[in-house]
Amino acid sequence: MSDPILSIRDLHVSFPSEAGRVDAVRGVSFDLYPGRTLGIVGESGSGKSVTSLAVMGLLPAYASITGSVKLAGEELLGKTDEQMSAYRGKEMGMIFQDPLSALTPVFDIGTQIVEAIQAHDKKVSDKAAWARAVDLLDLVGIPKPEQRVKSFPHEFSGGMRQRVVIAMAIANNPRVLICDEPTTALDVTIQAQILDVIKKAQAETGAAAIMITHDMGVVAGMADDVIVMYAGKPVEAGAVDSIFYEPHMPYTIGLLGSIPRSDRRRTDPLTPISGNPPTVINFPDICPFYERCPIHTDACLQAEPRLTPVASAERSVDASGVAASIDDLLTNPEQTGSIFIHSAACVRGDKIVDGALNGKALFPVPELPPDSMEGIPRSERTTVLEVKDLVKVFPLMKGALVKRRVGNVYAVNGISFDLKQGETLAIVGESGSGKSTTLLEIMDLGAGKNTTGQVIINGQDVSAMGAFQRRKMRASIQMVFQDPMGALDPRMTVKDIIAEPLHSLGYHGDIKARVRELMDTVGLKPEQMDRFPGAFSGGQRQRIGLARALATNPEIIVLDEPVSALDVSIQADVINLLDELKLKLGLSYLFVAHDLSVIHHIADRVAVMYLGKFVETGAIDDVFENPVHPYTKALLSAVPIPDPEVERHRQRTVLVGDLPSPTDDAPGCAFRSRCPLYSMLPGADQRTCQTVTPELVGVEGAADHRQACHFAYADVQA
């Protein structure tokens, strides 16, 4: 194995604050080798991104940085910003989380790529730089790069903007590529495209890569080696297979158990990690995971554990005669086939086998209450919500002084479904497919403009109601939003937030007692009711939002991406709470999420949406185990699985391009421009796709399973 391209030793980063010194990174060490990918995982605040920014020299001047960061043997710490500019973009490229913020909105794409090229090689002519920009856009999969090179960032979708950021990052063939949550804000299909582009870019440049993410599925498919960080420090490190199949740090085991998986049956609740990460201000010399660890002992309070080889790794170290020092853990790739000897920072790590200590699981599966609707078949349950032929059109206007209507945007285009008591219906699809608009039109109770169709709640058509009746009906249907902080008024106490719908709808009981009851129901301490939202964590804030939604005893709760903003361990806790409330109270959920693994775990039925229409519906197991529509197959194939062996052998259907414009309601299949099946059909069948809009039809062998593809069962050869 060649020499490492990047060597980091004992990196510490701290920031001043009013409460004291914040030790964001507390002793990170690793080597990065050419052509290999290192995954760094952990919850928010674990120090992942701060580590990468320290390497790139992008931290603010008030940050205190100590240790060593060497690029090809040359020390980077201590260099001025001007000196670091010679390395950033040339020797080291970075792909940021938010592609819109990473691009300048007032310059076209080509100008920004050309600037990145000529900043490091002033001998490159304008003509050659523009030709290189076109080649880079073509490399990362931008269609018609000769034309799109003159486009501005706002004219690109999120996935295309991220491709442009990747093109800029690899423009000068860097030796190190740092990817900081590059797919967090993207749909699963776009995520699959971006990950493929990153792999292609890495192969093209031969760069070593650091993949920083909270998504263990992405790590399983991308990384060769993994560092798990907690409270600013690595707590486990090793080859990707060792980390996923033989974890020895309780925190790693908890992370893996918190992940809903689309490849496993939904028989058990998730196993969340209780509590929240510690605040790293004047941190004591103890195990940082102590308060959340299910197997802590007094020894954990004696000193903070250091990374030491686990039993299996220690045997290989002893056999080779290499001492088990920190540096040896990080610089012995010849012995292990990995950058790291598998090591964990836990005093009981060697005694942990298969996620258990002495045969007892570290994180036992929580027990859920009995299902209040158990034994009642779906056909006999009350229909709490029915939607018939819902259409939502946004007028497309043009003109500066005199506005005129020049077209329509069909956000929702004739969908129908029903929701029974005690079940969860999930609507899935890419951004722009109409999911959230569907929820908002239902919550609008038929009062929206440019809307047709029927919304029936508890047997009553809300479009025929007056304002007073609609107001009363709102008690039956409540909503939980995506951003738990944005949905709560920061100037109101928790008591006032939860009591707000009670006051609004004329509750005559003891409001304070009701608030206490609701907080207890969602797992919050009632004595915290006088605090403000800013004093709570993200998961706790989402519980506050759920308590507010439950205040009026609704039959239906509409959930719009309720866990997407949460860390995986907190997400598991909220998902279990939703399961528990549904079983105990007989609630019905209308659930929207882009994470299909979450959908698979929580939903009973699913509707796959594309460009305002449903293309496949049915029971969750029928759709996930036997997808029929090409779009559904592509969605499911793009879902990352937190299993390295599965990821190595998966065949993905990567969709080309982005969603077409919803302004055209012409007949034909809207998916044909991206459909992998369409290009393989004979001409006559293609004309059918172009002229005949497919309707939902039944799938043989499943009573409730329907799909909308003319040629889903066509026998074609690629």
Short mmCIF file of C-alpha atoms in Angstrom, two decimals, residues 378 381-387 417-426 456 458 477 555-558 587-591 604-605:
data_model
loop_
_atom_site.label_atom_id
_atom_site.label_comp_id
_atom_site.label_asym_id
_atom_site.label_seq_id
_atom_site.Cartn_x
_atom_site.Cartn_y
_atom_site.Cartn_z
CA ARG A 378 -59.73 -3.46 7.04
CA ARG A 381 -63.10 -0.54 9.86
CA THR A 382 -64.54 2.95 9.68
CA THR A 383 -63.35 5.10 6.80
CA VAL A 384 -62.07 8.27 8.50
CA LEU A 385 -60.80 10.00 5.36
CA GLU A 386 -61.75 9.63 1.70
CA VAL A 387 -60.36 11.66 -1.19
CA PHE A 417 -57.70 7.10 -1.85
CA ASP A 418 -59.24 6.22 1.49
CA LEU A 419 -57.86 5.91 5.01
CA LYS A 420 -59.31 3.51 7.54
CA GLN A 421 -59.35 3.78 11.32
CA GLY A 422 -56.10 2.66 12.95
CA GLU A 423 -54.00 2.46 9.77
CA THR A 424 -51.15 4.43 8.24
CA LEU A 425 -51.18 5.41 4.58
CA ALA A 426 -47.88 6.72 3.24
CA ILE A 456 -64.67 13.43 3.00
CA ASN A 458 -65.84 10.91 8.95
CA ILE A 477 -57.71 16.22 11.71
CA GLU A 555 -59.04 10.67 14.50
CA ILE A 556 -56.51 11.62 11.79
CA ILE A 557 -52.99 13.01 12.08
CA VAL A 558 -51.29 14.27 8.93
CA LEU A 587 -55.21 6.87 15.35
CA SER A 588 -55.00 7.03 11.58
CA TYR A 589 -51.91 8.56 9.98
CA LEU A 590 -51.52 10.13 6.56
CA PHE A 591 -47.74 10.10 6.27
CA ASP A 604 -49.64 -0.23 6.45
CA ARG A 605 -50.40 0.94 2.91
#
